XYZ file of C-alpha atoms in Angstrom:
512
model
C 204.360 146.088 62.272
C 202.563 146.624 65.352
C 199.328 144.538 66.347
C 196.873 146.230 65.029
C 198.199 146.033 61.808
C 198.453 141.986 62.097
C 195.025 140.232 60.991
C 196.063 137.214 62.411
C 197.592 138.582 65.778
C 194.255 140.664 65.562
C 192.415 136.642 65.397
C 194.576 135.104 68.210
C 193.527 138.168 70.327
C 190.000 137.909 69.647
C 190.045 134.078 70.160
C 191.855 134.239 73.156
C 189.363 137.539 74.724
C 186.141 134.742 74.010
C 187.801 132.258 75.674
C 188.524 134.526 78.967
C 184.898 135.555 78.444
C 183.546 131.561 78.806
C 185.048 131.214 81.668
C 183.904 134.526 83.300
C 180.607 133.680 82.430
C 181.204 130.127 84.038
C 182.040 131.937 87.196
C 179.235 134.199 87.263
C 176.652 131.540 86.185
C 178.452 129.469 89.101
C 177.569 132.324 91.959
C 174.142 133.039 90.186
C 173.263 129.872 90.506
C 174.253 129.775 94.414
C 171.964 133.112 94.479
C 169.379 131.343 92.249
C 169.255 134.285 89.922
C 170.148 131.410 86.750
C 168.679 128.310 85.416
C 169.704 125.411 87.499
C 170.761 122.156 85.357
C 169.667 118.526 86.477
C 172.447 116.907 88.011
C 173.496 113.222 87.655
C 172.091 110.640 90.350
C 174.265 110.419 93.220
C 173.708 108.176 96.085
C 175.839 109.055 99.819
C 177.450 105.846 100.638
C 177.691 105.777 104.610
C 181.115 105.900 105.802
C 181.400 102.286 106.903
C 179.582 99.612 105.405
C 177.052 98.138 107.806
C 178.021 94.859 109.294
C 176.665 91.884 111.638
C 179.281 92.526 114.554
C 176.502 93.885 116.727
C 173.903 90.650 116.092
C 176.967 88.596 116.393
C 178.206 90.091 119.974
C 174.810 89.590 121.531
C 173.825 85.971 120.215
C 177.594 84.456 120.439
C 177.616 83.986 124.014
C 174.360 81.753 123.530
C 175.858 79.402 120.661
C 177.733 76.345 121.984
C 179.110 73.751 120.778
C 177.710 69.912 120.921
C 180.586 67.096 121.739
C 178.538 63.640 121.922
C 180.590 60.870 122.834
C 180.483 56.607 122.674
C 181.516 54.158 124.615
C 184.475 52.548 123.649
C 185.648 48.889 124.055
C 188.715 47.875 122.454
C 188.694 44.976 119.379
C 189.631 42.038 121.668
C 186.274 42.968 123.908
C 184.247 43.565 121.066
C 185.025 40.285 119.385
C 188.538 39.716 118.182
C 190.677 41.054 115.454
C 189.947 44.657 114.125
C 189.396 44.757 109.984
C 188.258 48.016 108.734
C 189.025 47.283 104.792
C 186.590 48.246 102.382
C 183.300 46.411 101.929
C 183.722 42.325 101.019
C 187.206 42.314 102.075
C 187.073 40.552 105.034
C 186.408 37.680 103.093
C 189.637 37.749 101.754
C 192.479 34.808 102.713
C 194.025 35.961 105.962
C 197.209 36.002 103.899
C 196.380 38.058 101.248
C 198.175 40.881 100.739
C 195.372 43.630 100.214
C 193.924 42.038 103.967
C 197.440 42.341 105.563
C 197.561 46.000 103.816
C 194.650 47.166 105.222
C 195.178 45.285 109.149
C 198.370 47.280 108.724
C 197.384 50.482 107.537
C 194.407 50.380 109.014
C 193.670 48.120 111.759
C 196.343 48.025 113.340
C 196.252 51.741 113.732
C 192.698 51.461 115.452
C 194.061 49.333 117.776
C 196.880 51.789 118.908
C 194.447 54.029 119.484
C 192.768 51.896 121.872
C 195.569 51.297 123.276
C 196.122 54.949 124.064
C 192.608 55.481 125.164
C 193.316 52.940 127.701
C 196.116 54.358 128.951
C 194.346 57.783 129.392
C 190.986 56.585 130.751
C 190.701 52.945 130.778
C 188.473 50.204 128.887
C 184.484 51.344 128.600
C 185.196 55.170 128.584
C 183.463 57.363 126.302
C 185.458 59.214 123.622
C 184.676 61.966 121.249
C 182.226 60.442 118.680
C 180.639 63.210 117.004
C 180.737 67.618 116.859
C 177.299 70.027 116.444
C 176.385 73.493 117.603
C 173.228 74.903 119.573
C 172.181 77.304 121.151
C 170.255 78.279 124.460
C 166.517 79.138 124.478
C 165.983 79.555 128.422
C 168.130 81.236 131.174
C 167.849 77.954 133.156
C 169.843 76.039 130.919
C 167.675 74.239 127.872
C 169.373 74.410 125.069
C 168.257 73.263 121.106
C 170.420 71.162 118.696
C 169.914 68.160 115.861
C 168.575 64.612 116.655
C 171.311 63.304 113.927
C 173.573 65.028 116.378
C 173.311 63.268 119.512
C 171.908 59.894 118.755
C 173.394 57.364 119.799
C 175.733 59.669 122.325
C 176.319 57.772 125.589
C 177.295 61.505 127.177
C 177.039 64.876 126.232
C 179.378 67.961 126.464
C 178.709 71.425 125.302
C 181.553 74.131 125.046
C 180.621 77.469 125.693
C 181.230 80.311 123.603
C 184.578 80.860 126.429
C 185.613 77.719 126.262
C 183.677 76.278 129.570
C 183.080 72.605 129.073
C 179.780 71.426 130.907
C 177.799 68.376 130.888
C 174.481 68.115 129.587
C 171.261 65.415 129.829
C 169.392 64.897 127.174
C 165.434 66.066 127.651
C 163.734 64.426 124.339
C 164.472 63.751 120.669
C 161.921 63.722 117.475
C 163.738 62.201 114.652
C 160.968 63.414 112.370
C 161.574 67.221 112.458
C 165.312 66.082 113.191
C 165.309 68.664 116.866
C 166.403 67.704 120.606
C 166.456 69.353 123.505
C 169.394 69.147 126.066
C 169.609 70.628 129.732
C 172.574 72.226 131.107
C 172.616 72.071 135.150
C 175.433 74.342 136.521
C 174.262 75.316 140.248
C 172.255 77.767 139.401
C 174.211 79.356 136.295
C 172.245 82.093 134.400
C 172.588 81.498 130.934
C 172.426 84.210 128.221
C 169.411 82.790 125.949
C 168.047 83.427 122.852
C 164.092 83.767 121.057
C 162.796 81.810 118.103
C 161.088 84.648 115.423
C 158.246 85.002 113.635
C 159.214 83.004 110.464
C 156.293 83.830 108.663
C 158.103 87.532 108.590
C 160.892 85.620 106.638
C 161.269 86.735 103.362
C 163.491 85.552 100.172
C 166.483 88.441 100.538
C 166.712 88.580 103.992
C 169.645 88.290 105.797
C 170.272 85.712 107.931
C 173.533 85.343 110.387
C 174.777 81.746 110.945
C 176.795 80.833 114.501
C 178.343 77.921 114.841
C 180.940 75.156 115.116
C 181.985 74.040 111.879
C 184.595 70.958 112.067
C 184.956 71.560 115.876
C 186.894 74.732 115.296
C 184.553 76.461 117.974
C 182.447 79.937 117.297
C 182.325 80.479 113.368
C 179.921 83.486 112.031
C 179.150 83.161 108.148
C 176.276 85.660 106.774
C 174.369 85.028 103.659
C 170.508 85.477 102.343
C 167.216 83.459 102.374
C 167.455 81.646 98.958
C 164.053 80.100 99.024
C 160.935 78.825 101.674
C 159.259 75.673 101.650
C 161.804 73.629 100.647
C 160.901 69.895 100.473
C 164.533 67.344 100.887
C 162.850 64.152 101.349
C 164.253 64.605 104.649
C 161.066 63.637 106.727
C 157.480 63.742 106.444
C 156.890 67.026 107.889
C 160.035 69.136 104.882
C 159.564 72.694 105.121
C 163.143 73.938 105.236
C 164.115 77.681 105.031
C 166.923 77.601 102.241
C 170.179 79.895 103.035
C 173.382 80.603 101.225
C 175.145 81.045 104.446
C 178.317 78.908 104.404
C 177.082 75.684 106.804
C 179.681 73.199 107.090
C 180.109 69.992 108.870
C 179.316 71.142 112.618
C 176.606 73.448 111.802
C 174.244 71.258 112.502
C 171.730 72.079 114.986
C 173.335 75.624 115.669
C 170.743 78.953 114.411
C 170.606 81.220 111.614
C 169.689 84.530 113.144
C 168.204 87.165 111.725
C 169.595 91.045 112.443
C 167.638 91.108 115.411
C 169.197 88.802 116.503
C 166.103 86.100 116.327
C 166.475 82.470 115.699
C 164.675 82.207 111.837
C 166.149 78.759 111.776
C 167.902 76.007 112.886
C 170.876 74.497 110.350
C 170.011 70.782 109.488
C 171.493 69.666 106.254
C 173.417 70.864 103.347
C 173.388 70.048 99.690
C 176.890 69.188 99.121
C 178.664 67.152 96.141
C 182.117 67.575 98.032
C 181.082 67.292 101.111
C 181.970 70.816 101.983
C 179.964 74.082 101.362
C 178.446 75.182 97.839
C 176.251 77.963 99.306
C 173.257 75.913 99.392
C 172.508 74.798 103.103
C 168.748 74.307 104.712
C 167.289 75.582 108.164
C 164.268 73.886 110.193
C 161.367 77.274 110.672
C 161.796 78.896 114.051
C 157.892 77.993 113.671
C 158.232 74.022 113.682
C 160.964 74.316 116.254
C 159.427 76.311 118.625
C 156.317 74.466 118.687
C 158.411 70.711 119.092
C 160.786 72.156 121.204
C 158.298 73.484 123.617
C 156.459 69.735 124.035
C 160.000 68.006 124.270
C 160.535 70.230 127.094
C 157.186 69.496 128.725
C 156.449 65.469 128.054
C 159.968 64.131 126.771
C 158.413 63.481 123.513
C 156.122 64.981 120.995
C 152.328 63.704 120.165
C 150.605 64.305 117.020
C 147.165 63.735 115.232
C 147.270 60.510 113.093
C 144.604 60.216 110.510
C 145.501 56.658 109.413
C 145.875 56.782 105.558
C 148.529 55.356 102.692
C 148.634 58.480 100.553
C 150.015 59.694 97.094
C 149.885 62.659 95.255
C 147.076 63.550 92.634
C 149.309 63.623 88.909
C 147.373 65.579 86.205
C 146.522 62.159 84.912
C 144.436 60.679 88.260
C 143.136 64.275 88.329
C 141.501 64.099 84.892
C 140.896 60.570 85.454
C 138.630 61.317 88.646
C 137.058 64.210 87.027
C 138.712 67.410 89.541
C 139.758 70.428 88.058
C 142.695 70.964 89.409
C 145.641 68.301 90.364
C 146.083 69.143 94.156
C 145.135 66.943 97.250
C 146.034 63.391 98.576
C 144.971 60.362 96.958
C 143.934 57.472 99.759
C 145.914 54.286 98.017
C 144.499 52.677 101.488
C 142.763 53.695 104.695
C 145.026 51.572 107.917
C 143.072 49.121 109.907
C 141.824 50.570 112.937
C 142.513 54.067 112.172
C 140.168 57.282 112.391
C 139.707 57.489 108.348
C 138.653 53.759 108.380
C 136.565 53.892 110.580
C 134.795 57.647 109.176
C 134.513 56.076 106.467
C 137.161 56.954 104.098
C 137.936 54.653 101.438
C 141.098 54.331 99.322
C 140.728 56.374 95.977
C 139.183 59.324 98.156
C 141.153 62.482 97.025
C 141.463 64.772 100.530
C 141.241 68.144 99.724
C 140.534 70.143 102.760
C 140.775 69.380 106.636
C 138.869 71.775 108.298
C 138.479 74.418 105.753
C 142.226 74.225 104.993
C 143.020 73.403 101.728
C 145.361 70.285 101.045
C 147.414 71.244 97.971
C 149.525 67.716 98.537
C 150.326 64.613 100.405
C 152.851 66.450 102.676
C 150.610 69.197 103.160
C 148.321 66.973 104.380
C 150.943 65.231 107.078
C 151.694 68.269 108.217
C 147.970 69.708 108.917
C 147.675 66.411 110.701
C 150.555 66.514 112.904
C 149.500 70.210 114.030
C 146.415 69.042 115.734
C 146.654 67.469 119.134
C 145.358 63.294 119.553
C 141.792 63.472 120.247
C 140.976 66.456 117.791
C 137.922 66.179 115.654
C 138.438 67.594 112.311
C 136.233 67.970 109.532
C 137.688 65.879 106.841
C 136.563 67.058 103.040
C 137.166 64.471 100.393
C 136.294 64.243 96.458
C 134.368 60.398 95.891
C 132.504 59.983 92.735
C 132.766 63.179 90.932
C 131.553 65.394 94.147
C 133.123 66.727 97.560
C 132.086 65.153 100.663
C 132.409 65.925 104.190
C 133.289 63.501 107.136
C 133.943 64.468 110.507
C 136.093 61.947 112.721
C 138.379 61.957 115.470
C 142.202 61.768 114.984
C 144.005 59.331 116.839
C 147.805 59.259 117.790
C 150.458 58.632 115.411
C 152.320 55.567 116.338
C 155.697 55.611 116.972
C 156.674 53.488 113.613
C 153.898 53.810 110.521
C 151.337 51.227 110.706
C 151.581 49.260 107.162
C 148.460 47.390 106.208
C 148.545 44.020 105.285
C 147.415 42.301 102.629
C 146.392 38.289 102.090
C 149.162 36.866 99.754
C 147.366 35.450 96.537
C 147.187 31.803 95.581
C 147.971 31.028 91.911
C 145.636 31.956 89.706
C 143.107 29.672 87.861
C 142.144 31.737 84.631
C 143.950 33.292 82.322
C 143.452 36.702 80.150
C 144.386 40.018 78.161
C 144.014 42.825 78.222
C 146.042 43.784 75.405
C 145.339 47.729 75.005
C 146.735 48.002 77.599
C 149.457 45.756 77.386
C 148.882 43.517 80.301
C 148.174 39.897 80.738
C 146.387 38.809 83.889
C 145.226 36.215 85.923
C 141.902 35.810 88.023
C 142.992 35.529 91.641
C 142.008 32.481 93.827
C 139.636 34.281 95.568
C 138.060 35.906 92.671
C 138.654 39.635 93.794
C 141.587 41.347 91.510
C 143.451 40.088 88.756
C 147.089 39.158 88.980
C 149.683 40.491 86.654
C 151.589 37.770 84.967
C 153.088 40.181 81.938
C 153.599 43.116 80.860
C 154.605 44.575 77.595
C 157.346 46.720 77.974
C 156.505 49.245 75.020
C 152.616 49.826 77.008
C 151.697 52.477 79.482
C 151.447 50.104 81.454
C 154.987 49.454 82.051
C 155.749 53.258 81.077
C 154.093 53.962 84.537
C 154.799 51.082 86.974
C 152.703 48.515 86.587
C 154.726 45.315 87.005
C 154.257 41.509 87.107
C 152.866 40.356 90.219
C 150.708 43.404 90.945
C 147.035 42.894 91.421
C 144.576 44.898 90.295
C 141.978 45.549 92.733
C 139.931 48.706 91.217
C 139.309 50.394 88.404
C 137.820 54.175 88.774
C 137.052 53.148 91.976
C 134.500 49.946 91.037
C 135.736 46.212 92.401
C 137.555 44.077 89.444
C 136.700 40.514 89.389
C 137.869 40.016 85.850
C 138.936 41.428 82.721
C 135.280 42.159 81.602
C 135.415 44.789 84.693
C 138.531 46.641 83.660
C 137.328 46.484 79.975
C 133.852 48.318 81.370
C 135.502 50.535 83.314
C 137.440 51.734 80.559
C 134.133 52.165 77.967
C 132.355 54.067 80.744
C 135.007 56.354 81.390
C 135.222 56.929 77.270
C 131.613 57.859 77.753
C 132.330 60.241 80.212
C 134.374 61.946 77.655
C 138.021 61.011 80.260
C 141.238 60.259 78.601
C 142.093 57.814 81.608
C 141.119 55.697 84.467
C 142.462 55.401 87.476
C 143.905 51.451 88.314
C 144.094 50.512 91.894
C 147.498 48.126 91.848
C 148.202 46.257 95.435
C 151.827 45.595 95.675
C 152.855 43.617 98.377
C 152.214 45.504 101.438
C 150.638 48.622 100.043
C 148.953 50.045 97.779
C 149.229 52.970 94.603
C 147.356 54.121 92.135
C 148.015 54.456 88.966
C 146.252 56.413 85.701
C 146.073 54.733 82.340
C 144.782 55.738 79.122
C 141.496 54.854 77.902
C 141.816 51.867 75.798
C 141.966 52.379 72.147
C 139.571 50.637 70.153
C-alpha cells in the first residue's frame, strides 16, 4: 500500500509539513522583525553588567602613601626601680600569704616573666628606655609634615614613631591634644621631606549608603584597606560631650584608631575612634569623628596647641515628656538648667535653674548635647542671644560666653544641718524634714512603691523647688501641686539638690 493510501502515514505527513511550517515562519518573523516589517514583542529586563566589577584600588593607591602608622612608646624602669617585687595576679591577690600557692603561681607565670623581659630590654637598650607601649594609624593633612591621629592613642607616650606606608620609621612631636573630641595633631620633621597629604570632605555631603574606604593599621600589621557603607549619622556613644559620630560597617579593628575612612574621592569623611565590640574584635559596627569636627579642632591645635571654646556656665538635663507637660511646652526638646555655675555668663544674664533653653541665636536646641555643641562652636568672648522658656513664655537674654575651663566647674552647695520638723507628704510617698535653714525640705524616706522612688528621688535629697516657686515646707509642695491641678497639668516639676548638683525631676499631681 503506498502512502497515499495510508490515513495515518497521510497524518504523520501532515503533522510533520506544520511543524516545518512553524519554524519557517519563526525564521521569517525573525528577519522581518530585523527589517521591522512584523510586530516586535517586549523583551525581558536585562541589565549589561560591566566587565569587571568596580573596585577601590584606585582611592586606595592615591591615599595609602598618606596613612601611617602610630607607635607611642613608655618609659620603662624595671620592678626593683619601680619599687620591689613584680605581682601582676588578678585584682585582691596581692594580699594573699607570700606562700600561697595561687601568689607563687602567678609570680611564676606571670611575674617572673615581666621581669625577664626587663631583663632583655636592658640588655638591648638599658634601664629608662622607652619601649613599644601602644599601635594607631593616621594620616597626613599637610605636605610639611602634620599629621592627624586619636588622643586615646598617644597619651601618655613618652616618644612617638610613625611608619610610613614603605616602611620608613620617623620620629614625630606631638603639636596638641583635645581629649573631648578624642583628635591630636603630630609633626613629622624630615629635612625638608614632602609628604603626600590628604583633604578632610564636606561631611554634610555624607549620606547613609555611601561608601566609605578605611586605611589603616589594625594590630600593628601595617597598611590594611577594609570597605564598607555609612550605617547611620549622628550617632551619640556617651563618648564625650560634643558625640556626633559617623557610623560605618567597615571592618575597624584594634589599630584603627585615629587612621581615616575615605570616601571614593579619596576625601577624609572621618576619622576611626571606637568600635562597638562584645569580643573585642570587629562586628561591623565601628564609629568615625565628622571630617567637619576634625577639621575645625585640628586646624586650632595646629595654630595655639590647644583648642578654646564658648562656655555658657550651666548644669543641664534633658526635657522628658513629663517636665515638658509639667512646664507647659508643646513639645519635649531643649535643655533644662538644673543650675546656672557661679560666676558664669548664664548667672550672671540672668538665667536661673528650671529655664528650658531652646534656641541660641535663632538655632534651635533640640537637646542638652545639642546645646554643648552650639556652645563650643562659638569662639570665648561671643555674645549670643540666648532664648529660654520661664513661666509658661519664651524669653530672650543676650550675654557674653566665657571660656570653658579646662575641668567642669561643679557648684557647690552648703551641706544641711539636721532637720528640726518633721512631715509627709504621703501622695507622693515621701517623708521630709524642714532644713536648718528653713529653705528645702530634706528627704528622710521614701516609699519604694511611689513615683517618687520610681523616678529617683532618694533619702537625703532636698527639695528646693517646686514648678519653679521656693519650698520652705510641705504646705509649699502641697500648693504647688493644687495650682498645677488648676492649670489642668498632670505633673510638677521637683527641683531635688543632691550633693553637689542638681536634677529635676517630674511627679504626678497628687491624688486627692
Amino acid at each position: 500500500m503506498n502512502s497515499s493510501q495510508n490515513p495515518v502515514s497521510g497524518t504523520r505527513k501532515r503533522l510533520l509539513a506544520a511543524v516545518a511550517s512553524v519554524a519557517i515562519a519563526g525564521a521569517v518573523g525573525i528577519g522581518a522583525v530585523a527589517s521591522g516589517s512584523a510586530p516586535v514583542l517586549a523583551e525581558a529586563v536585562r541589565v549589561e553588567a560591566p566587565t569587571q566589577a568596580p573596585g577601590f584600588a584606585d582611592v586606595v593607591e592615591r591615599v595609602s602613601p598618606a596613612v601611617v602608622g602610630v607607635q607611642v612608646k613608655a618609659k620603662f624602669e624595671p620592678a626593683a626601680e619601680r619599687g620591689g617585687e613584680l605581682f601582676q595576679g588578678p585584682e585582691g591577690f596581692e594580699d594573699l600569704p607570700d606562700d600561697h600557692p595561687l601568689k607563687r603561681f602567678f609570680r611564676e607565670f606571670r611575674g617572673d616573666r615581666d621581669q625577664d623581659r626587663g631583663r632583655r630590654f636592658e640588655r638591648r637598650g638599658g634601664r629608662g628606655q622607652a619601649r613599644p607601649m601602644a599601635q594607631g594609624s593616621g594620616f597626613f593633612i599637610s605636605e610639611d609634615g602634620y599629621l592627624v591621629t586619636n588622643n586615646h592613642v598617644v597619651q601618655g607616650g613618652s616618644e612617638l614613631v610613625v611608619v610610613m606606608d614603605n616602611g620608613d620609621e620617623l620620629d614625630a612631636k606631638l603639636v596638641g591634644t583635645d581629649p573631648r573630641t578624642d583628635l591630636a595633631v603630630l609633626k613629622v620633621e624630615e629635612n625638608g621631606r614632602k609628604f603626600t597629604y590628604v583633604d578632610f570632605a564636606d561631611d554634610a555631603k555624607v549620606r547613609v549608603g555611601d561608601w566609605v574606604v578605611a586605611v589603616g593599621n589594625p594590630f600593628g600589621l601595617g597598611g590594611t584597606v577594609t570597605a564598607g557603607i555609612v550605617s547611620a549619622r549622628g550617632r551619640d556613644i556617651g563618648a564625650g560631650p560634643y558625640d556626633d559620630f559617623i557610623q560605618i560597617d567597615a571592618a575597624v579593628n584594634r589599630g584603627n584608631s585615629g587612621g581615616p575612612a575615605f570616601n571614593l574621592n579619596g576625601e577624609v569623611v572621618g576619622i576611626n575612634t571606637a568600635i562597638f565590640s562584645p569580643s573585642g574584635g570587629n562586628v561591623g559596627i565601628a564609629f568615625a569623628i565628622p571630617a567637619s569636627t576634625a577639621k575645625l579642632v585640628v586646624g586650632e591645635l595646629m595654630k595655639d596647641g590647644s583648642v578654646s571654646r564658648g562656655w555658657l556656665g550651666v548644669q543641664i538635663q534633658p526635657v522628658t515628656d513629663e517636665i515638658g507637660e509639667s512646664l507647659g511646652l508643646a513639645n519635649a526638646k531643649g535643655a533644662l538648667v538644673s543650675e546656672a555655675q557661679p560666676d558664669g555668663p548664664a548667672k550672671d544674664a540672668g538665667i536661673v535653674a528650671g529655664d528650658v533653653i531652646t534656641k541660641v541665636d535663632g538655632k534651635d536646641v533640640a537637646s542638652p548635647r545639642e546645646l554643648a555643641r552650639l556652645i563650643a562652636g562659638y569662639e570665648p568672648g561671643k555674645t549670643v542671644d540666648v532664648t529660654v522658656w520661664r513661666n509658661g513664655k519664651n524669653e530672650t537674654v543676650k550675654l557674653q560666653l566665657g571660656e570653658l575651663p579646662g575641668e567642669e566647674q561643679q557648684a557647690s552647695i552648703d551641706p544641711q544641718a539636721p532637720a528640726q520638723e518633721t512631715g509627709t507628704l504621703a501622695d507622693l510617698g515621701l517623708t521630709v524634714t524642714t532644713a536648718d535653714d528653713g529653705k528645702g525640705l530634706v528627704v528622710t524616706d521614701v516609699d519604694p512603691d511611689s513615683d517618687a522612688a520610681e523616678r529617683g528621688i532618694q533619702a537625703g535629697d532636698v527639695i528646693t523647688s517646686v514648678n519653679s516657686a521656693a519650698v520652705n515646707g510641705p504646705d509649699d509642695v502641697a500648693k504647688a501641686m493644687q495650682d498645677a491641678a488648676k492649670a489642668g497639668r498632670k505633673s510638677v516639676l521637683v527641683q531635688v539638690s543632691r550633693e553637689d548638683s542638681n536634677l529635676f525631676v517630674a511627679l504626678p499631681v497628687a491624688k486627692s
